[in-house]
């Protein structure tokens, strides 16, 4: 079996940001991400797989579930798949997904994980990206925010595109778990978060103030900056705290995803308090 | 100018592990890593650059310093450089470096950072890798261990090769800062660390025990496992503590480099204590 030329052209076009923008669609690859997409509220427009994919019963069930939900399913050749897939070994499955348009309200209303009484006590944390540019870093940050039950992620101007295949892949499925605002107006969004009683906290390796010396807040917005330039001056002057993670050795810097994990491990859980 | 065919063949051979093993050499690329290599105790066997590299005064100084130290320096064409470089844009500079053979004693004797009185009080932490396989993860772990002043890194069997170009690059220079034991016998090394009063602590997402519930120790060996399989059963049954980082949201797992940062941020600094 084979895809129509038109459909193949469409799938290939989605490798480019401008077509993802225009169509409001993106591609996920591999069994795990495709399964996560199918289990989410994101609309699946098309599922494609190679004939060897069905050999595994879990894989066959995924295709069966998609068919039950009236999602168009098509078999493709390995060569066709490789022509629009980003990964070399894409496990023989991919899907076209419609973008989900979240608003800041979705983030503010998201009460993630735990019982309702626990939720009351648990701090609410929003992660904001000020020009984080490496796809792997952004994916890792989203995955880490998901692990620690953050309310959502705000991606300011100059950050890498959320639907970049490498970002999608390195979220390990978390792109489907929590509200994310791509291409947000960062200063405006931070202003709105402040009105909602979020304390704004920017990470900067050059700050003399350790994150361990900042008290807990019920609502924190954690701002992470570009890998080379850090958080912009305009954002920094509008935050309550600029904090660093104290260097005890000789490395020039910490990876921004690692920094995100260290800061979330503190600000998302009260029992991490000093 | 141009390299001799024999030299070019040698440089290209170093893209393969078996030749890096045989020759005891590896390649670093880019201004930053080459500078770090030159400033380190690692022997530099050859420095190569393209003619456009010298346009920047910092770059010219690097070449000058290498010449002062009687290191062979050769100009190459961009095409020659690309034929043995791992990165597409290698900034026009690369070097052949001799591997440094560290022993466990180097790790035990390493007293990194801080004043001597601070060192007395500061916990000593060794990071041990049990089959961590992604080059970017291993590089990030080495960089993070360096940031937090860990005494060294032990790479057990099944971990990716330390001198893999992607590992070297993602250490961001930290490969030259702290003692690393590649291809170590992990069980044997952990046994020796225990004799030296190190408390062995393995990370596992399925452990009911939070890392926050483990007390401080003066000497900790932190063991991180394979991305998919975690720490092996054989290692786990030989440690004092198996700890997890509590999941508050919905992600399936945390990245191993992020986990490393969170655990080191706690066990390397006393003031992170609860």
Coordinates of C-alpha atoms in Angstrom, one line a residue:
Chain A
X1 CA 0.0 0.0 0.0
X2 CA 1.1 3.6 -0.5
X3 CA 0.0 7.1 0.3
X4 CA -1.4 9.4 -2.3
X5 CA 1.2 11.8 -3.7
X6 CA -0.8 14.7 -2.3
X7 CA -0.9 13.3 1.2
X8 CA 2.8 12.5 1.1
X9 CA 3.5 16.1 0.0
X10 CA 1.4 17.4 2.9
X11 CA 3.3 15.2 5.4
X12 CA 6.6 16.3 4.1
X13 CA 5.6 19.9 4.3
X14 CA 5.0 19.5 8.0
X15 CA 8.7 19.1 8.5
X16 CA 8.8 22.9 8.1
X17 CA 7.7 25.4 10.7
X18 CA 5.9 27.6 8.2
X19 CA 3.6 24.8 7.2
X20 CA 3.1 23.7 10.8
X21 CA 2.1 27.3 11.6
X22 CA -0.2 27.5 8.6
X23 CA -1.9 24.1 9.1
X24 CA -2.0 24.2 12.9
X25 CA -0.6 20.6 12.8
X26 CA 2.5 18.8 13.8
X27 CA 3.9 15.3 13.5
X28 CA 4.7 12.8 16.3
X29 CA 6.8 9.7 15.7
X30 CA 7.3 6.4 17.5
X31 CA 5.0 4.1 19.5
X32 CA 5.2 5.9 22.7
X33 CA 4.5 9.5 21.5
X34 CA 1.8 8.3 19.2
X35 CA 0.1 6.4 22.1
X36 CA 0.4 9.4 24.3
X37 CA -1.2 11.6 21.6
X38 CA -4.1 9.2 21.1
X39 CA -4.7 9.1 24.9
X40 CA -4.7 13.0 25.0
X41 CA -7.3 15.7 24.1
X42 CA -5.2 16.6 21.1
X43 CA -7.0 15.7 17.8
X44 CA -5.3 13.0 15.7
X45 CA -5.8 13.7 12.0
X46 CA -4.0 10.7 10.5
X47 CA -2.1 7.7 11.8
X48 CA 0.4 6.0 9.5
X49 CA 2.4 2.8 10.0
X50 CA 4.7 0.4 8.1
X51 CA 3.6 -3.2 7.6
X52 CA 6.2 -4.6 10.0
X53 CA 4.8 -2.3 12.8
X54 CA 1.8 -4.6 13.4
X55 CA 4.0 -7.6 14.5
X56 CA 3.9 -6.4 18.1
X57 CA 0.5 -6.9 19.8
X58 CA 0.8 -3.5 21.6
X59 CA 1.4 -1.8 18.3
X60 CA -1.6 -3.6 16.7
X61 CA -3.8 -2.5 19.6
X62 CA -2.7 1.2 19.0
X63 CA -3.8 1.0 15.4
X64 CA -7.1 -0.8 16.4
X65 CA -7.9 2.0 19.0
X66 CA -7.3 4.7 16.3
X67 CA -9.6 2.9 13.9
X68 CA -12.3 2.5 16.6
X69 CA -12.2 6.3 17.0
X70 CA -12.7 6.8 13.3
X71 CA -9.2 8.3 12.9
X72 CA -7.9 7.8 9.3
X73 CA -5.2 5.1 9.4
X74 CA -2.9 4.3 6.4
X75 CA -0.1 1.9 5.7
X76 CA 3.0 3.4 4.3
X77 CA 6.3 2.1 3.0
X78 CA 9.4 2.5 5.1
X79 CA 10.8 4.8 2.4
X80 CA 7.7 7.0 2.5
X81 CA 7.8 7.2 6.3
X82 CA 11.5 8.1 6.2
X83 CA 10.8 10.9 3.8
X84 CA 8.8 12.9 6.4
X85 CA 10.0 11.5 9.7
X86 CA 12.7 13.3 11.7
X87 CA 14.2 10.2 13.3
X88 CA 16.1 7.6 11.4
X89 CA 14.5 4.7 13.2
X90 CA 11.0 5.9 13.7
X91 CA 9.7 2.5 14.8
X92 CA 7.3 2.4 11.8
X93 CA 4.6 4.7 13.2
X94 CA 3.8 8.4 13.1
X95 CA 0.8 10.6 13.4
X96 CA -0.4 14.1 12.4
X97 CA -1.7 15.9 15.4
X98 CA -3.7 19.2 15.6
X99 CA -2.2 21.8 17.9
X100 CA -4.0 22.5 21.2
X101 CA -4.5 26.2 21.8
X102 CA -4.1 26.8 25.5
X103 CA -4.7 30.1 27.3
X104 CA -3.1 31.5 30.4
X105 CA -6.4 30.6 32.1
X106 CA -5.8 26.9 31.4
X107 CA -2.5 27.2 33.3
X108 CA -4.1 29.1 36.2
X109 CA -6.9 26.6 36.5
X110 CA -4.7 23.5 36.1
X111 CA -4.6 21.7 39.4
X112 CA -2.2 18.9 38.7
X113 CA -1.8 15.6 40.5
X114 CA -2.5 14.7 44.2
X115 CA -5.7 14.7 46.1
X116 CA -7.8 17.9 46.4
X117 CA -6.6 18.5 50.0
X118 CA -3.0 18.1 48.9
X119 CA -3.5 20.5 46.1
X120 CA -4.5 23.2 48.5
X121 CA -1.2 23.0 50.2
X122 CA 1.0 22.3 47.2
X123 CA 2.8 25.3 45.7
X124 CA 1.7 26.3 42.1
X125 CA 4.6 26.8 39.8
X126 CA 4.7 28.1 36.2
X127 CA 7.9 27.7 34.2
X128 CA 8.6 30.5 31.7
X129 CA 11.2 30.4 29.0
X130 CA 13.0 33.5 27.9
X131 CA 14.7 32.5 24.6
X132 CA 15.7 28.9 25.5
X133 CA 16.9 27.8 22.1
X134 CA 18.1 24.2 22.2
X135 CA 15.3 21.8 21.3
X136 CA 16.6 19.1 23.6
X137 CA 16.7 21.5 26.5
X138 CA 13.2 22.8 25.9
X139 CA 11.9 19.2 25.7
X140 CA 13.7 18.3 28.9
X141 CA 12.3 21.3 30.7
X142 CA 8.7 20.4 29.7
X143 CA 9.3 16.8 30.8
X144 CA 10.8 18.0 34.1
X145 CA 7.9 20.5 34.7
X146 CA 5.5 17.7 34.1
X147 CA 7.4 15.4 36.6
X148 CA 7.2 18.1 39.3
X149 CA 3.5 18.9 38.6
X150 CA 4.1 22.4 37.4
X151 CA 0.8 24.2 36.3
X152 CA 2.2 24.9 32.8
X153 CA 5.0 26.3 30.6
X154 CA 5.1 29.7 29.0
X155 CA 7.4 30.0 26.0
X156 CA 8.5 33.6 25.3
X157 CA 9.7 35.0 22.1
X158 CA 13.0 33.7 20.8
X159 CA 12.5 30.3 22.3
X160 CA 12.7 27.3 19.9
X161 CA 9.4 26.3 18.3
X162 CA 7.4 23.9 20.5
X163 CA 6.4 21.7 17.6
X164 CA 10.0 21.2 16.4
X165 CA 10.3 17.4 16.1
X166 CA 13.3 17.3 18.5
X167 CA 11.4 19.3 21.1
X168 CA 8.3 17.1 20.7
X169 CA 10.5 13.9 21.0
X170 CA 12.5 15.1 24.0
X171 CA 9.3 15.9 26.0
X172 CA 8.9 12.1 26.1
X173 CA 5.1 12.6 25.8
X174 CA 4.8 15.5 28.4
X175 CA 3.8 17.8 25.6
X176 CA 0.4 16.1 25.9
X177 CA 0.2 16.4 29.7
X178 CA 0.3 20.0 30.7
X179 CA -0.8 23.4 29.3
X180 CA 2.0 25.1 27.2
X181 CA 1.8 28.5 25.7
X182 CA 4.0 28.7 22.7
X183 CA 5.1 32.0 21.2
X184 CA 3.8 34.0 24.2
X185 CA 4.4 37.7 24.9
X186 CA 6.6 37.0 27.9
X187 CA 6.5 40.4 29.6
X188 CA 2.8 40.7 29.2
X189 CA 2.2 37.1 30.5
X190 CA 4.6 37.7 33.5
X191 CA 2.6 40.8 34.3
X192 CA -0.6 38.8 34.3
X193 CA 1.0 36.1 36.5
X194 CA 2.0 38.8 38.9
X195 CA -1.6 40.1 39.1
X196 CA -2.5 36.5 40.0
X197 CA -0.1 36.7 43.0
X198 CA 2.7 34.7 41.4
X199 CA 6.1 35.7 42.7
X200 CA 8.5 36.1 39.7
X201 CA 11.9 34.4 40.1
X202 CA 14.6 34.4 37.4
X203 CA 17.6 32.1 37.3
X204 CA 21.0 33.6 36.6
X205 CA 24.4 32.0 37.3
X206 CA 25.8 35.4 38.2
X207 CA 23.3 36.3 40.9
X208 CA 24.9 36.5 44.4
X209 CA 21.5 35.2 45.9
X210 CA 21.2 31.5 46.2
X211 CA 17.9 29.8 45.4
X212 CA 18.2 28.2 48.9
X213 CA 17.9 31.7 50.5
X214 CA 14.6 32.5 48.9
X215 CA 11.5 31.6 51.0
X216 CA 8.6 29.5 49.7
X217 CA 5.6 31.0 47.9
X218 CA 2.3 29.5 47.2
X219 CA 2.6 30.7 43.6
X220 CA 6.0 31.0 41.8
X221 CA 6.8 31.8 38.2
X222 CA 10.3 30.4 37.4
X223 CA 12.0 32.1 34.5
X224 CA 14.8 30.4 32.6
X225 CA 16.9 32.2 30.1
X226 CA 18.8 31.6 26.8
X227 CA 21.7 29.1 27.0
X228 CA 24.4 31.8 26.2
X229 CA 22.8 35.1 27.2
X230 CA 20.7 34.1 30.2
X231 CA 17.5 35.9 31.1
X232 CA 17.1 39.3 29.3
X233 CA 17.7 42.5 31.2
X234 CA 14.1 43.7 30.5
X235 CA 12.7 40.6 32.1
X236 CA 15.3 40.6 35.0
X237 CA 14.4 44.1 36.1
X238 CA 10.7 43.0 36.4
X239 CA 11.1 40.1 38.7
X240 CA 11.1 39.9 42.5
X241 CA 14.2 37.6 42.8
X242 CA 17.1 36.7 40.6
X243 CA 18.7 33.5 42.0
X244 CA 21.7 31.3 41.3
X245 CA 22.6 27.7 42.0
X246 CA 25.9 28.0 43.9
X247 CA 29.0 26.7 42.0
X248 CA 31.2 24.5 44.2
X249 CA 33.5 23.3 41.4
X250 CA 34.9 24.5 38.1
X251 CA 32.3 24.1 35.4
X252 CA 31.6 27.2 33.5
X253 CA 27.8 26.8 33.7
X254 CA 25.0 24.3 34.4
X255 CA 22.8 23.0 31.7
X256 CA 19.5 24.9 31.7
X257 CA 17.4 21.7 31.9
X258 CA 19.5 20.6 34.9
X259 CA 19.0 24.0 36.5
X260 CA 15.3 23.8 35.9
X261 CA 15.2 20.4 37.7
X262 CA 17.1 21.7 40.7
X263 CA 14.9 24.8 41.1
X264 CA 11.6 22.9 40.6
X265 CA 12.7 20.2 43.1
X266 CA 12.8 23.0 45.6
X267 CA 9.9 25.2 44.7
X268 CA 7.4 22.5 43.8
X269 CA 7.7 20.5 47.0
X270 CA 7.4 22.0 50.5
X271 CA 9.3 19.2 52.1
X272 CA 12.4 20.2 50.2
X273 CA 12.5 23.3 52.4
X274 CA 15.6 24.1 54.5
Chain B
X1 CA 48.3 24.6 3.1
X2 CA 47.3 21.1 3.5
X3 CA 47.8 18.1 5.7
X4 CA 49.8 15.1 4.5
X5 CA 47.6 12.2 3.4
X6 CA 49.0 10.1 6.2
X7 CA 48.1 12.6 8.9
X8 CA 44.6 13.1 7.5
X9 CA 44.1 9.4 7.5
X10 CA 45.2 9.3 11.1
X11 CA 42.8 12.1 12.1
X12 CA 39.9 10.4 10.3
X13 CA 40.7 7.1 12.0
X14 CA 40.2 8.8 15.4
X15 CA 36.5 9.1 14.6
X16 CA 36.3 5.4 15.5
X17 CA 36.5 4.1 19.0
X18 CA 38.8 1.2 18.1
X19 CA 41.4 3.7 16.9
X20 CA 40.9 6.0 19.9
X21 CA 41.5 2.9 22.1
X22 CA 44.6 1.8 20.1
X23 CA 46.2 5.2 19.9
X24 CA 45.2 6.5 23.4
X25 CA 44.0 9.7 21.7
X26 CA 40.9 11.6 21.0
X27 CA 39.8 14.8 19.2
X28 CA 38.3 18.0 20.6
X29 CA 36.7 20.6 18.4
X30 CA 35.9 24.2 18.7
X31 CA 37.6 27.2 20.3
X32 CA 36.3 26.6 23.8
X33 CA 37.2 22.9 24.2
X34 CA 40.6 23.4 22.5
X35 CA 41.4 26.2 24.9
X36 CA 40.3 24.1 27.9
X37 CA 42.5 21.2 26.6
X38 CA 45.5 23.5 26.2
X39 CA 45.0 24.8 29.8
X40 CA 44.8 21.3 31.2
X41 CA 47.4 18.6 32.0
X42 CA 46.2 16.6 29.0
X43 CA 48.9 16.4 26.3
X44 CA 48.1 18.1 23.0
X45 CA 49.6 16.2 20.1
X46 CA 48.5 18.4 17.2
X47 CA 46.4 21.6 16.8
X48 CA 44.8 22.2 13.4
X49 CA 42.9 25.3 12.2
X50 CA 41.5 26.8 9.0
X51 CA 42.9 30.1 7.7
X52 CA 39.7 32.0 8.6
X53 CA 40.1 31.0 12.2
X54 CA 42.9 33.4 12.9
X55 CA 40.7 36.5 12.2
X56 CA 39.6 36.7 15.8
X57 CA 42.4 37.9 18.2
X58 CA 41.4 35.3 20.9
X59 CA 41.8 32.5 18.3
X60 CA 45.2 33.8 17.2
X61 CA 46.4 33.8 20.8
X62 CA 45.3 30.2 21.2
X63 CA 47.4 29.2 18.2
X64 CA 50.3 31.3 19.5
X65 CA 50.2 29.7 22.9
X66 CA 50.2 26.3 21.3
X67 CA 53.3 27.2 19.2
X68 CA 55.1 28.6 22.3
X69 CA 54.6 25.2 24.0
X70 CA 56.2 23.4 20.9
X71 CA 52.9 21.8 20.0
X72 CA 52.7 20.9 16.3
X73 CA 50.3 23.3 14.6
X74 CA 49.0 22.9 11.1
X75 CA 46.7 24.8 8.8
X76 CA 44.0 22.7 7.1
X77 CA 41.4 23.4 4.5
X78 CA 37.7 23.5 5.7
X79 CA 37.1 20.4 3.6
X80 CA 39.9 18.5 5.4
X81 CA 38.6 19.6 8.8
X82 CA 35.1 18.6 8.0
X83 CA 36.3 15.1 7.0
X84 CA 37.4 14.2 10.5
X85 CA 35.3 16.7 12.6
X86 CA 32.1 15.5 14.2
X87 CA 30.3 18.9 14.2
X88 CA 29.2 20.5 11.0
X89 CA 30.3 23.9 12.1
X90 CA 33.5 23.2 14.0
X91 CA 34.6 26.8 14.3
X92 CA 37.7 26.1 12.2
X93 CA 39.8 24.5 15.0
X94 CA 40.4 21.0 16.4
X95 CA 43.1 19.2 18.4
X96 CA 44.4 15.7 19.0
X97 CA 44.6 15.1 22.7
X98 CA 46.3 12.2 24.6
X99 CA 44.0 10.5 27.1
X100 CA 44.8 11.0 30.8
X101 CA 44.9 7.8 32.8
X102 CA 43.3 8.5 36.2
X103 CA 43.2 6.0 39.0
X104 CA 40.7 5.7 41.9
X105 CA 43.4 7.3 44.1
X106 CA 43.2 10.5 41.9
X107 CA 39.5 10.6 42.8
X108 CA 40.0 9.9 46.5
X109 CA 42.8 12.6 46.7
X110 CA 40.9 15.2 44.7
X111 CA 40.0 18.1 47.0
X112 CA 38.1 20.3 44.6
X113 CA 37.3 24.0 45.0
X114 CA 36.9 26.1 48.2
X115 CA 39.5 26.9 50.9
X116 CA 41.2 24.2 52.8
X117 CA 39.1 24.8 55.9
X118 CA 35.9 24.6 53.7
X119 CA 37.1 21.4 52.2
X120 CA 37.2 19.8 55.5
X121 CA 33.6 20.4 56.0
X122 CA 32.4 19.9 52.5
X123 CA 31.0 16.4 51.6
X124 CA 32.9 14.4 49.1
X125 CA 30.8 12.9 46.4
X126 CA 31.7 10.5 43.6
X127 CA 29.3 10.0 40.7
X128 CA 29.2 6.4 39.3
X129 CA 27.5 5.5 36.0
X130 CA 25.9 2.0 35.6
X131 CA 25.4 1.8 31.9
X132 CA 24.3 5.4 31.1
X133 CA 24.2 5.2 27.3
X134 CA 23.2 8.6 25.8
X135 CA 26.3 10.7 25.0
X136 CA 24.5 14.0 25.8
X137 CA 23.4 12.6 29.2
X138 CA 26.9 11.5 30.1
X139 CA 28.4 14.8 29.0
X140 CA 25.8 16.7 31.0
X141 CA 26.5 14.5 34.1
X142 CA 30.2 15.2 33.9
X143 CA 29.5 18.9 33.6
X144 CA 27.1 18.9 36.5
X145 CA 29.5 16.8 38.7
X146 CA 32.2 19.5 37.9
X147 CA 29.8 22.3 38.8
X148 CA 29.0 20.8 42.2
X149 CA 32.6 20.0 42.9
X150 CA 32.3 16.2 42.9
X151 CA 35.6 14.4 43.4
X152 CA 35.3 12.4 40.2
X153 CA 33.2 10.2 37.9
X154 CA 33.4 6.4 37.6
X155 CA 32.0 5.1 34.3
X156 CA 31.0 1.4 34.7
X157 CA 30.8 -1.2 31.9
X158 CA 28.0 -0.5 29.4
X159 CA 28.2 3.2 29.6
X160 CA 28.9 5.1 26.4
X161 CA 32.6 5.7 25.7
X162 CA 34.0 8.8 27.4
X163 CA 35.9 10.0 24.3
X164 CA 32.9 9.8 22.0
X165 CA 32.9 13.3 20.3
X166 CA 29.3 14.0 21.5
X167 CA 30.2 13.1 25.1
X168 CA 33.4 15.3 24.9
X169 CA 31.4 18.2 23.4
X170 CA 28.6 18.1 25.9
X171 CA 30.9 18.1 28.9
X172 CA 31.6 21.7 27.8
X173 CA 35.2 21.4 28.9
X174 CA 34.6 19.6 32.2
X175 CA 36.3 16.5 30.8
X176 CA 39.5 18.4 31.6
X177 CA 38.5 19.4 35.1
X178 CA 37.9 16.4 37.2
X179 CA 39.2 12.8 37.4
X180 CA 37.1 10.4 35.3
X181 CA 37.6 6.6 35.2
X182 CA 36.3 5.3 31.9
X183 CA 35.5 1.6 31.5
X184 CA 35.8 0.9 35.2
X185 CA 34.8 -2.4 36.9
X186 CA 31.9 -0.9 38.7
X187 CA 31.3 -3.5 41.4
X188 CA 34.9 -3.6 42.3
X189 CA 35.3 0.2 42.3
X190 CA 32.2 0.5 44.5
X191 CA 33.6 -2.0 46.9
X192 CA 36.8 0.0 47.1
X193 CA 34.8 3.2 47.7
X194 CA 32.9 1.5 50.5
X195 CA 36.2 0.5 52.2
X196 CA 37.1 4.3 52.0
X197 CA 33.9 5.0 54.0
X198 CA 31.8 6.1 51.1
X199 CA 28.1 5.5 51.6
X200 CA 26.6 4.0 48.3
X201 CA 23.4 5.5 47.1
X202 CA 21.6 4.4 43.9
X203 CA 18.9 6.4 42.2
X204 CA 15.8 4.5 41.1
X205 CA 12.4 6.1 40.2
X206 CA 10.6 3.1 41.7
X207 CA 12.1 3.4 45.2
X208 CA 9.6 4.4 47.9
X209 CA 12.4 6.2 49.7
X210 CA 12.8 9.9 48.9
X211 CA 16.4 11.3 48.6
X212 CA 15.1 14.0 51.0
X213 CA 14.7 11.3 53.7
X214 CA 18.4 10.2 53.5
X215 CA 20.8 11.9 56.0
X216 CA 24.0 13.6 55.0
X217 CA 27.3 11.7 54.8
X218 CA 30.8 13.0 54.6
X219 CA 31.4 10.6 51.7
X220 CA 28.7 9.6 49.2
X221 CA 28.9 7.6 46.0
X222 CA 25.9 8.4 43.8
X223 CA 25.1 5.7 41.3
X224 CA 23.0 6.5 38.2
X225 CA 21.6 3.8 35.9
X226 CA 20.8 3.2 32.3
X227 CA 18.1 5.5 30.8
X228 CA 15.7 2.5 30.2
X229 CA 16.7 -0.2 32.6
X230 CA 17.9 1.9 35.6
X231 CA 20.6 0.7 38.0
X232 CA 21.3 -3.1 37.6
X233 CA 20.0 -5.5 40.2
X234 CA 23.6 -6.6 41.1
X235 CA 24.6 -3.1 41.9
X236 CA 21.3 -2.2 43.7
X237 CA 21.7 -5.1 46.2
X238 CA 25.2 -3.8 47.1
X239 CA 24.2 -0.3 48.1
X240 CA 23.1 1.3 51.4
X241 CA 20.2 3.3 50.0
X242 CA 18.1 3.2 46.9
X243 CA 16.4 6.6 46.5
X244 CA 13.9 8.3 44.3
X245 CA 12.9 11.9 43.4
X246 CA 9.2 12.1 44.2
X247 CA 7.0 12.5 41.2
X248 CA 4.3 15.2 41.7
X249 CA 2.9 15.2 38.2
X250 CA 2.5 12.9 35.2
X251 CA 5.8 12.5 33.4
X252 CA 6.9 8.9 33.0
X253 CA 10.5 9.6 34.1
X254 CA 13.0 12.3 34.8
X255 CA 16.1 12.7 32.5
X256 CA 19.1 11.1 34.2
X257 CA 21.2 14.3 33.9
X258 CA 18.4 16.3 35.5
X259 CA 18.2 13.6 38.3
X260 CA 21.9 13.8 38.8
X261 CA 21.7 17.6 39.2
X262 CA 18.9 17.4 41.8
X263 CA 20.7 14.7 43.8
X264 CA 24.1 16.5 43.7
X265 CA 22.5 19.8 44.7
X266 CA 21.5 18.0 47.9
X267 CA 24.4 15.8 48.6
X268 CA 27.2 18.2 47.7
X269 CA 26.1 21.2 49.8
X270 CA 25.3 21.0 53.4
X271 CA 23.2 24.1 53.3
X272 CA 20.8 22.3 51.1
X273 CA 19.9 20.2 54.1
X274 CA 16.3 20.0 55.4

